[in-house]
Amino acid sequence: MKFDPAMAGFLLALVGSLSGWVAWWNGKRQQTIQKAVTDAEKALNDKRNFDHLVRNQSEISKNIAYGFKDIDEQMADQNNELREIKAWLIRGKASE
């Protein structure tokens, strides 16, 4: 079998082209995987942030409700004290 430089050149070009294609494809695949991982992390972080905001809003609503309850109790106490003062004043004027 005689050495054919044209065939050897063709085989070297073919092997070089195939290895280049494999390297390109592997890099493209890695980029696709990395993009998918980045997108998944972003989605998870967005969900975590949203859940955090929902919990904060819920806590704020509960605290506002507790605040209004406390204000209602204070107003009821003040109302009772004003009634007592009014009754004391009325009794004082009636005795005059």
PDB file of N, CA and C in Angstrom:
ATOM      1  N   MET A   1       0.845  -1.160   0.000  1.00  0.00           N
ATOM      2  CA  MET A   1       0.000   0.000   0.000  1.00  0.00           C
ATOM      3  C   MET A   1       0.898   1.232   0.000  1.00  0.00           C
ATOM      4  N   LYS A   2       0.622   2.078  -0.922  1.00  0.00           N
ATOM      5  CA  LYS A   2       1.431   3.261  -1.119  1.00  0.00           C
ATOM      6  C   LYS A   2       0.830   4.429  -0.329  1.00  0.00           C
ATOM      7  N   PHE A   3       1.705   5.285   0.243  1.00  0.00           N
ATOM      8  CA  PHE A   3       1.267   6.439   1.017  1.00  0.00           C
ATOM      9  C   PHE A   3       0.698   7.484   0.077  1.00  0.00           C
ATOM     10  N   ASP A   4      -0.539   7.877   0.352  1.00  0.00           N
ATOM     11  CA  ASP A   4      -1.196   8.879  -0.496  1.00  0.00           C
ATOM     12  C   ASP A   4      -1.315  10.173   0.312  1.00  0.00           C
ATOM     13  N   PRO A   5      -0.505  11.189  -0.007  1.00  0.00           N
ATOM     14  CA  PRO A   5      -0.569  12.434   0.769  1.00  0.00           C
ATOM     15  C   PRO A   5      -1.926  13.130   0.683  1.00  0.00           C
ATOM     16  N   ALA A   6      -2.626  13.009  -0.417  1.00  0.00           N
ATOM     17  CA  ALA A   6      -3.942  13.644  -0.543  1.00  0.00           C
ATOM     18  C   ALA A   6      -4.924  13.001   0.426  1.00  0.00           C
ATOM     19  N   MET A   7      -4.877  11.669   0.540  1.00  0.00           N
ATOM     20  CA  MET A   7      -5.775  10.952   1.447  1.00  0.00           C
ATOM     21  C   MET A   7      -5.415  11.276   2.895  1.00  0.00           C
ATOM     22  N   ALA A   8      -4.121  11.364   3.195  1.00  0.00           N
ATOM     23  CA  ALA A   8      -3.685  11.700   4.548  1.00  0.00           C
ATOM     24  C   ALA A   8      -4.132  13.121   4.894  1.00  0.00           C
ATOM     25  N   GLY A   9      -4.008  14.035   3.972  1.00  0.00           N
ATOM     26  CA  GLY A   9      -4.467  15.408   4.193  1.00  0.00           C
ATOM     27  C   GLY A   9      -5.960  15.469   4.407  1.00  0.00           C
ATOM     28  N   PHE A  10      -6.693  14.683   3.620  1.00  0.00           N
ATOM     29  CA  PHE A  10      -8.151  14.635   3.767  1.00  0.00           C
ATOM     30  C   PHE A  10      -8.534  14.097   5.137  1.00  0.00           C
ATOM     31  N   LEU A  11      -7.856  12.994   5.567  1.00  0.00           N
ATOM     32  CA  LEU A  11      -8.165  12.404   6.869  1.00  0.00           C
ATOM     33  C   LEU A  11      -7.814  13.369   8.008  1.00  0.00           C
ATOM     34  N   LEU A  12      -6.671  14.050   7.898  1.00  0.00           N
ATOM     35  CA  LEU A  12      -6.308  15.031   8.921  1.00  0.00           C
ATOM     36  C   LEU A  12      -7.319  16.184   8.964  1.00  0.00           C
ATOM     37  N   ALA A  13      -7.741  16.640   7.811  1.00  0.00           N
ATOM     38  CA  ALA A  13      -8.740  17.712   7.758  1.00  0.00           C
ATOM     39  C   ALA A  13     -10.058  17.240   8.348  1.00  0.00           C
ATOM     40  N   LEU A  14     -10.443  16.004   8.027  1.00  0.00           N
ATOM     41  CA  LEU A  14     -11.689  15.442   8.559  1.00  0.00           C
ATOM     42  C   LEU A  14     -11.624  15.309  10.071  1.00  0.00           C
ATOM     43  N   VAL A  15     -10.521  14.765  10.590  1.00  0.00           N
ATOM     44  CA  VAL A  15     -10.367  14.608  12.036  1.00  0.00           C
ATOM     45  C   VAL A  15     -10.344  15.985  12.714  1.00  0.00           C
ATOM     46  N   GLY A  16      -9.628  16.928  12.133  1.00  0.00           N
ATOM     47  CA  GLY A  16      -9.589  18.279  12.699  1.00  0.00           C
ATOM     48  C   GLY A  16     -10.956  18.932  12.694  1.00  0.00           C
ATOM     49  N   SER A  17     -11.695  18.781  11.613  1.00  0.00           N
ATOM     50  CA  SER A  17     -13.038  19.366  11.524  1.00  0.00           C
ATOM     51  C   SER A  17     -13.984  18.720  12.524  1.00  0.00           C
ATOM     52  N   LEU A  18     -13.914  17.390  12.630  1.00  0.00           N
ATOM     53  CA  LEU A  18     -14.787  16.694  13.579  1.00  0.00           C
ATOM     54  C   LEU A  18     -14.455  17.074  15.015  1.00  0.00           C
ATOM     55  N   SER A  19     -13.174  17.157  15.340  1.00  0.00           N
ATOM     56  CA  SER A  19     -12.812  17.527  16.712  1.00  0.00           C
ATOM     57  C   SER A  19     -13.226  18.973  16.990  1.00  0.00           C
ATOM     58  N   GLY A  20     -13.102  19.847  16.008  1.00  0.00           N
ATOM     59  CA  GLY A  20     -13.560  21.223  16.176  1.00  0.00           C
ATOM     60  C   GLY A  20     -15.060  21.293  16.368  1.00  0.00           C
ATOM     61  N   TRP A  21     -15.790  20.497  15.597  1.00  0.00           N
ATOM     62  CA  TRP A  21     -17.244  20.483  15.734  1.00  0.00           C
ATOM     63  C   TRP A  21     -17.642  19.960  17.108  1.00  0.00           C
ATOM     64  N   VAL A  22     -16.962  18.886  17.570  1.00  0.00           N
ATOM     65  CA  VAL A  22     -17.265  18.316  18.886  1.00  0.00           C
ATOM     66  C   VAL A  22     -16.967  19.350  19.984  1.00  0.00           C
ATOM     67  N   ALA A  23     -15.849  20.039  19.871  1.00  0.00           N
ATOM     68  CA  ALA A  23     -15.508  21.058  20.865  1.00  0.00           C
ATOM     69  C   ALA A  23     -16.534  22.191  20.843  1.00  0.00           C
ATOM     70  N   TRP A  24     -16.931  22.636  19.655  1.00  0.00           N
ATOM     71  CA  TRP A  24     -17.935  23.695  19.542  1.00  0.00           C
ATOM     72  C   TRP A  24     -19.261  23.250  20.146  1.00  0.00           C
ATOM     73  N   TRP A  25     -19.680  22.017  19.802  1.00  0.00           N
ATOM     74  CA  TRP A  25     -20.952  21.486  20.294  1.00  0.00           C
ATOM     75  C   TRP A  25     -20.920  21.349  21.811  1.00  0.00           C
ATOM     76  N   ASN A  26     -19.806  20.868  22.359  1.00  0.00           N
ATOM     77  CA  ASN A  26     -19.684  20.714  23.809  1.00  0.00           C
ATOM     78  C   ASN A  26     -19.740  22.081  24.495  1.00  0.00           C
ATOM     79  N   GLY A  27     -19.075  23.069  23.930  1.00  0.00           N
ATOM     80  CA  GLY A  27     -19.140  24.420  24.496  1.00  0.00           C
ATOM     81  C   GLY A  27     -20.548  24.986  24.440  1.00  0.00           C
ATOM     82  N   LYS A  28     -21.227  24.765  23.314  1.00  0.00           N
ATOM     83  CA  LYS A  28     -22.613  25.231  23.161  1.00  0.00           C
ATOM     84  C   LYS A  28     -23.509  24.547  24.188  1.00  0.00           C
ATOM     85  N   ARG A  29     -23.281  23.249  24.382  1.00  0.00           N
ATOM     86  CA  ARG A  29     -24.061  22.479  25.349  1.00  0.00           C
ATOM     87  C   ARG A  29     -23.824  23.013  26.759  1.00  0.00           C
ATOM     88  N   GLN A  30     -22.572  23.306  27.085  1.00  0.00           N
ATOM     89  CA  GLN A  30     -22.245  23.846  28.407  1.00  0.00           C
ATOM     90  C   GLN A  30     -22.906  25.212  28.617  1.00  0.00           C
ATOM     91  N   GLN A  31     -22.922  26.033  27.558  1.00  0.00           N
ATOM     92  CA  GLN A  31     -23.581  27.337  27.661  1.00  0.00           C
ATOM     93  C   GLN A  31     -25.075  27.167  27.905  1.00  0.00           C
ATOM     94  N   THR A  32     -25.672  26.215  27.214  1.00  0.00           N
ATOM     95  CA  THR A  32     -27.110  25.959  27.380  1.00  0.00           C
ATOM     96  C   THR A  32     -27.403  25.485  28.797  1.00  0.00           C
ATOM     97  N   ILE A  33     -26.557  24.589  29.304  1.00  0.00           N
ATOM     98  CA  ILE A  33     -26.756  24.086  30.666  1.00  0.00           C
ATOM     99  C   ILE A  33     -26.568  25.214  31.669  1.00  0.00           C
ATOM    100  N   GLN A  34     -25.540  26.021  31.485  1.00  0.00           N
ATOM    101  CA  GLN A  34     -25.285  27.134  32.399  1.00  0.00           C
ATOM    102  C   GLN A  34     -26.426  28.140  32.378  1.00  0.00           C
ATOM    103  N   LYS A  35     -26.978  28.398  31.197  1.00  0.00           N
ATOM    104  CA  LYS A  35     -28.114  29.323  31.095  1.00  0.00           C
ATOM    105  C   LYS A  35     -29.330  28.747  31.819  1.00  0.00           C
ATOM    106  N   ALA A  36     -29.562  27.440  31.674  1.00  0.00           N
ATOM    107  CA  ALA A  36     -30.690  26.811  32.353  1.00  0.00           C
ATOM    108  C   ALA A  36     -30.517  26.881  33.873  1.00  0.00           C
ATOM    109  N   VAL A  37     -29.299  26.659  34.343  1.00  0.00           N
ATOM    110  CA  VAL A  37     -29.033  26.737  35.783  1.00  0.00           C
ATOM    111  C   VAL A  37     -29.238  28.169  36.277  1.00  0.00           C
ATOM    112  N   THR A  38     -28.743  29.137  35.529  1.00  0.00           N
ATOM    113  CA  THR A  38     -28.904  30.538  35.908  1.00  0.00           C
ATOM    114  C   THR A  38     -30.384  30.929  35.937  1.00  0.00           C
ATOM    115  N   ASP A  39     -31.131  30.492  34.936  1.00  0.00           N
ATOM    116  CA  ASP A  39     -32.571  30.794  34.904  1.00  0.00           C
ATOM    117  C   ASP A  39     -33.297  30.154  36.084  1.00  0.00           C
ATOM    118  N   ALA A  40     -32.924  28.905  36.418  1.00  0.00           N
ATOM    119  CA  ALA A  40     -33.556  28.223  37.546  1.00  0.00           C
ATOM    120  C   ALA A  40     -33.227  28.930  38.856  1.00  0.00           C
ATOM    121  N   GLU A  41     -31.973  29.351  39.022  1.00  0.00           N
ATOM    122  CA  GLU A  41     -31.597  30.079  40.236  1.00  0.00           C
ATOM    123  C   GLU A  41     -32.347  31.404  40.332  1.00  0.00           C
ATOM    124  N   LYS A  42     -32.480  32.101  39.205  1.00  0.00           N
ATOM    125  CA  LYS A  42     -33.194  33.375  39.196  1.00  0.00           C
ATOM    126  C   LYS A  42     -34.661  33.166  39.565  1.00  0.00           C
ATOM    127  N   ALA A  43     -35.274  32.125  38.998  1.00  0.00           N
ATOM    128  CA  ALA A  43     -36.675  31.843  39.312  1.00  0.00           C
ATOM    129  C   ALA A  43     -36.837  31.511  40.793  1.00  0.00           C
ATOM    130  N   LEU A  44     -35.902  30.728  41.346  1.00  0.00           N
ATOM    131  CA  LEU A  44     -35.974  30.381  42.761  1.00  0.00           C
ATOM    132  C   LEU A  44     -35.801  31.617  43.633  1.00  0.00           C
ATOM    133  N   ASN A  45     -34.850  32.467  43.285  1.00  0.00           N
ATOM    134  CA  ASN A  45     -34.640  33.695  44.048  1.00  0.00           C
ATOM    135  C   ASN A  45     -35.851  34.624  43.957  1.00  0.00           C
ATOM    136  N   ASP A  46     -36.448  34.718  42.768  1.00  0.00           N
ATOM    137  CA  ASP A  46     -37.644  35.556  42.608  1.00  0.00           C
ATOM    138  C   ASP A  46     -38.788  35.030  43.464  1.00  0.00           C
ATOM    139  N   LYS A  47     -38.967  33.708  43.473  1.00  0.00           N
ATOM    140  CA  LYS A  47     -40.030  33.110  44.281  1.00  0.00           C
ATOM    141  C   LYS A  47     -39.756  33.339  45.764  1.00  0.00           C
ATOM    142  N   ARG A  48     -38.513  33.172  46.172  1.00  0.00           N
ATOM    143  CA  ARG A  48     -38.147  33.380  47.573  1.00  0.00           C
ATOM    144  C   ARG A  48     -38.408  34.837  47.975  1.00  0.00           C
ATOM    145  N   ASN A  49     -38.036  35.779  47.112  1.00  0.00           N
ATOM    146  CA  ASN A  49     -38.276  37.194  47.404  1.00  0.00           C
ATOM    147  C   ASN A  49     -39.766  37.494  47.484  1.00  0.00           C
ATOM    148  N   PHE A  50     -40.542  36.929  46.561  1.00  0.00           N
ATOM    149  CA  PHE A  50     -41.987  37.152  46.570  1.00  0.00           C
ATOM    150  C   PHE A  50     -42.612  36.577  47.835  1.00  0.00           C
ATOM    151  N   ASP A  51     -42.205  35.346  48.203  1.00  0.00           N
ATOM    152  CA  ASP A  51     -42.738  34.744  49.427  1.00  0.00           C
ATOM    153  C   ASP A  51     -42.369  35.574  50.649  1.00  0.00           C
ATOM    154  N   HIS A  52     -41.163  36.134  50.635  1.00  0.00           N
ATOM    155  CA  HIS A  52     -40.738  36.989  51.739  1.00  0.00           C
ATOM    156  C   HIS A  52     -41.626  38.230  51.817  1.00  0.00           C
ATOM    157  N   LEU A  53     -41.922  38.832  50.680  1.00  0.00           N
ATOM    158  CA  LEU A  53     -42.794  40.008  50.669  1.00  0.00           C
ATOM    159  C   LEU A  53     -44.204  39.665  51.132  1.00  0.00           C
ATOM    160  N   VAL A  54     -44.692  38.493  50.741  1.00  0.00           N
ATOM    161  CA  VAL A  54     -46.033  38.078  51.167  1.00  0.00           C
ATOM    162  C   VAL A  54     -46.063  37.899  52.679  1.00  0.00           C
ATOM    163  N   ARG A  55     -45.020  37.244  53.234  1.00  0.00           N
ATOM    164  CA  ARG A  55     -44.974  37.063  54.692  1.00  0.00           C
ATOM    165  C   ARG A  55     -44.890  38.413  55.404  1.00  0.00           C
ATOM    166  N   ASN A  56     -44.070  39.320  54.879  1.00  0.00           N
ATOM    167  CA  ASN A  56     -43.966  40.643  55.493  1.00  0.00           C
ATOM    168  C   ASN A  56     -45.302  41.368  55.460  1.00  0.00           C
ATOM    169  N   GLN A  57     -45.992  41.300  54.329  1.00  0.00           N
ATOM    170  CA  GLN A  57     -47.295  41.962  54.214  1.00  0.00           C
ATOM    171  C   GLN A  57     -48.287  41.367  55.197  1.00  0.00           C
ATOM    172  N   SER A  58     -48.252  40.055  55.356  1.00  0.00           N
ATOM    173  CA  SER A  58     -49.138  39.391  56.308  1.00  0.00           C
ATOM    174  C   SER A  58     -48.833  39.839  57.733  1.00  0.00           C
ATOM    175  N   GLU A  59     -47.545  39.902  58.075  1.00  0.00           N
ATOM    176  CA  GLU A  59     -47.161  40.355  59.414  1.00  0.00           C
ATOM    177  C   GLU A  59     -47.567  41.810  59.641  1.00  0.00           C
ATOM    178  N   ILE A  60     -47.388  42.650  58.645  1.00  0.00           N
ATOM    179  CA  ILE A  60     -47.783  44.054  58.772  1.00  0.00           C
ATOM    180  C   ILE A  60     -49.295  44.152  58.993  1.00  0.00           C
ATOM    181  N   SER A  61     -50.061  43.369  58.248  1.00  0.00           N
ATOM    182  CA  SER A  61     -51.521  43.397  58.410  1.00  0.00           C
ATOM    183  C   SER A  61     -51.923  42.955  59.813  1.00  0.00           C
ATOM    184  N   LYS A  62     -51.274  41.898  60.313  1.00  0.00           N
ATOM    185  CA  LYS A  62     -51.586  41.432  61.669  1.00  0.00           C
ATOM    186  C   LYS A  62     -51.238  42.505  62.695  1.00  0.00           C
ATOM    187  N   ASN A  63     -50.080  43.139  62.528  1.00  0.00           N
ATOM    188  CA  ASN A  63     -49.670  44.166  63.492  1.00  0.00           C
ATOM    189  C   ASN A  63     -50.594  45.377  63.444  1.00  0.00           C
ATOM    190  N   ILE A  64     -51.060  45.735  62.275  1.00  0.00           N
ATOM    191  CA  ILE A  64     -52.021  46.841  62.165  1.00  0.00           C
ATOM    192  C   ILE A  64     -53.315  46.473  62.881  1.00  0.00           C
ATOM    193  N   ALA A  65     -53.759  45.216  62.692  1.00  0.00           N
ATOM    194  CA  ALA A  65     -54.988  44.770  63.362  1.00  0.00           C
ATOM    195  C   ALA A  65     -54.813  44.807  64.877  1.00  0.00           C
ATOM    196  N   TYR A  66     -53.643  44.347  65.357  1.00  0.00           N
ATOM    197  CA  TYR A  66     -53.388  44.406  66.803  1.00  0.00           C
ATOM    198  C   TYR A  66     -53.348  45.851  67.279  1.00  0.00           C
ATOM    199  N   GLY A  67     -52.774  46.742  66.480  1.00  0.00           N
ATOM    200  CA  GLY A  67     -52.722  48.155  66.841  1.00  0.00           C
ATOM    201  C   GLY A  67     -54.105  48.755  66.957  1.00  0.00           C
ATOM    202  N   PHE A  68     -54.983  48.445  66.001  1.00  0.00           N
ATOM    203  CA  PHE A  68     -56.348  48.964  66.053  1.00  0.00           C
ATOM    204  C   PHE A  68     -57.101  48.385  67.243  1.00  0.00           C
ATOM    205  N   LYS A  69     -56.840  47.116  67.541  1.00  0.00           N
ATOM    206  CA  LYS A  69     -57.492  46.504  68.700  1.00  0.00           C
ATOM    207  C   LYS A  69     -57.057  47.233  69.974  1.00  0.00           C
ATOM    208  N   ASP A  70     -55.757  47.523  70.061  1.00  0.00           N
ATOM    209  CA  ASP A  70     -55.239  48.235  71.231  1.00  0.00           C
ATOM    210  C   ASP A  70     -55.837  49.642  71.314  1.00  0.00           C
ATOM    211  N   ILE A  71     -55.936  50.315  70.177  1.00  0.00           N
ATOM    212  CA  ILE A  71     -56.527  51.660  70.164  1.00  0.00           C
ATOM    213  C   ILE A  71     -57.993  51.598  70.586  1.00  0.00           C
ATOM    214  N   ASP A  72     -58.722  50.588  70.108  1.00  0.00           N
ATOM    215  CA  ASP A  72     -60.127  50.440  70.504  1.00  0.00           C
ATOM    216  C   ASP A  72     -60.255  50.231  72.007  1.00  0.00           C
ATOM    217  N   GLU A  73     -59.349  49.417  72.573  1.00  0.00           N
ATOM    218  CA  GLU A  73     -59.395  49.201  74.022  1.00  0.00           C
ATOM    219  C   GLU A  73     -59.092  50.493  74.774  1.00  0.00           C
ATOM    220  N   GLN A  74     -58.102  51.261  74.305  1.00  0.00           N
ATOM    221  CA  GLN A  74     -57.775  52.534  74.958  1.00  0.00           C
ATOM    222  C   GLN A  74     -58.930  53.521  74.847  1.00  0.00           C
ATOM    223  N   MET A  75     -59.574  53.553  73.686  1.00  0.00           N
ATOM    224  CA  MET A  75     -60.710  54.455  73.512  1.00  0.00           C
ATOM    225  C   MET A  75     -61.866  54.048  74.432  1.00  0.00           C
ATOM    226  N   ALA A  76     -62.084  52.754  74.582  1.00  0.00           N
ATOM    227  CA  ALA A  76     -63.146  52.295  75.481  1.00  0.00           C
ATOM    228  C   ALA A  76     -62.827  52.691  76.923  1.00  0.00           C
ATOM    229  N   ASP A  77     -61.556  52.542  77.321  1.00  0.00           N
ATOM    230  CA  ASP A  77     -61.163  52.948  78.677  1.00  0.00           C
ATOM    231  C   ASP A  77     -61.360  54.458  78.880  1.00  0.00           C
ATOM    232  N   GLN A  78     -60.948  55.248  77.893  1.00  0.00           N
ATOM    233  CA  GLN A  78     -61.109  56.702  78.000  1.00  0.00           C
ATOM    234  C   GLN A  78     -62.582  57.086  78.045  1.00  0.00           C
ATOM    235  N   ASN A  79     -63.380  56.380  77.257  1.00  0.00           N
ATOM    236  CA  ASN A  79     -64.828  56.631  77.244  1.00  0.00           C
ATOM    237  C   ASN A  79     -65.415  56.358  78.619  1.00  0.00           C
ATOM    238  N   ASN A  80     -65.010  55.260  79.247  1.00  0.00           N
ATOM    239  CA  ASN A  80     -65.507  54.935  80.589  1.00  0.00           C
ATOM    240  C   ASN A  80     -65.057  55.988  81.594  1.00  0.00           C
ATOM    241  N   GLU A  81     -63.797  56.443  81.496  1.00  0.00           N
ATOM    242  CA  GLU A  81     -63.314  57.472  82.410  1.00  0.00           C
ATOM    243  C   GLU A  81     -64.075  58.786  82.222  1.00  0.00           C
ATOM    244  N   LEU A  82     -64.365  59.149  80.968  1.00  0.00           N
ATOM    245  CA  LEU A  82     -65.132  60.369  80.711  1.00  0.00           C
ATOM    246  C   LEU A  82     -66.543  60.256  81.283  1.00  0.00           C
ATOM    247  N   ARG A  83     -67.145  59.090  81.190  1.00  0.00           N
ATOM    248  CA  ARG A  83     -68.483  58.892  81.783  1.00  0.00           C
ATOM    249  C   ARG A  83     -68.431  59.055  83.298  1.00  0.00           C
ATOM    250  N   GLU A  84     -67.347  58.499  83.890  1.00  0.00           N
ATOM    251  CA  GLU A  84     -67.218  58.640  85.339  1.00  0.00           C
ATOM    252  C   GLU A  84     -67.045  60.116  85.723  1.00  0.00           C
ATOM    253  N   ILE A  85     -66.229  60.846  84.971  1.00  0.00           N
ATOM    254  CA  ILE A  85     -66.027  62.271  85.246  1.00  0.00           C
ATOM    255  C   ILE A  85     -67.331  63.034  85.063  1.00  0.00           C
ATOM    256  N   LYS A  86     -68.051  62.727  84.012  1.00  0.00           N
ATOM    257  CA  LYS A  86     -69.329  63.394  83.748  1.00  0.00           C
ATOM    258  C   LYS A  86     -70.318  63.105  84.879  1.00  0.00           C
ATOM    259  N   ALA A  87     -70.359  61.847  85.298  1.00  0.00           N
ATOM    260  CA  ALA A  87     -71.275  61.492  86.395  1.00  0.00           C
ATOM    261  C   ALA A  87     -70.863  62.215  87.671  1.00  0.00           C
ATOM    262  N   TRP A  88     -69.579  62.327  87.938  1.00  0.00           N
ATOM    263  CA  TRP A  88     -69.098  63.035  89.131  1.00  0.00           C
ATOM    264  C   TRP A  88     -69.465  64.512  89.064  1.00  0.00           C
ATOM    265  N   LEU A  89     -69.312  65.128  87.870  1.00  0.00           N
ATOM    266  CA  LEU A  89     -69.668  66.535  87.685  1.00  0.00           C
ATOM    267  C   LEU A  89     -71.170  66.747  87.855  1.00  0.00           C
ATOM    268  N   ILE A  90     -71.937  65.833  87.309  1.00  0.00           N
ATOM    269  CA  ILE A  90     -73.405  65.963  87.425  1.00  0.00           C
ATOM    270  C   ILE A  90     -73.814  65.832  88.885  1.00  0.00           C
ATOM    271  N   ARG A  91     -73.215  64.887  89.623  1.00  0.00           N
ATOM    272  CA  ARG A  91     -73.524  64.735  91.032  1.00  0.00           C
ATOM    273  C   ARG A  91     -73.121  65.963  91.843  1.00  0.00           C
ATOM    274  N   GLY A  92     -72.003  66.568  91.457  1.00  0.00           N
ATOM    275  CA  GLY A  92     -71.533  67.764  92.153  1.00  0.00           C
ATOM    276  C   GLY A  92     -72.456  68.946  91.920  1.00  0.00           C
ATOM    277  N   LYS A  93     -72.998  69.105  90.695  1.00  0.00           N
ATOM    278  CA  LYS A  93     -73.900  70.212  90.397  1.00  0.00           C
ATOM    279  C   LYS A  93     -75.273  69.964  91.026  1.00  0.00           C
ATOM    280  N   ALA A  94     -75.662  68.704  91.097  1.00  0.00           N
ATOM    281  CA  ALA A  94     -76.986  68.388  91.675  1.00  0.00           C
ATOM    282  C   ALA A  94     -76.987  68.671  93.183  1.00  0.00           C
ATOM    283  N   SER A  95     -75.862  68.488  93.820  1.00  0.00           N
ATOM    284  CA  SER A  95     -75.813  68.710  95.270  1.00  0.00           C
ATOM    285  C   SER A  95     -75.734  70.190  95.620  1.00  0.00           C
ATOM    286  N   GLU A  96     -75.457  71.060  94.693  1.00  0.00           N
ATOM    287  CA  GLU A  96     -75.361  72.501  94.963  1.00  0.00           C
ATOM    288  C   GLU A  96     -76.678  73.108  95.136  1.00  0.00           C
TER     289      GLU A  96
END
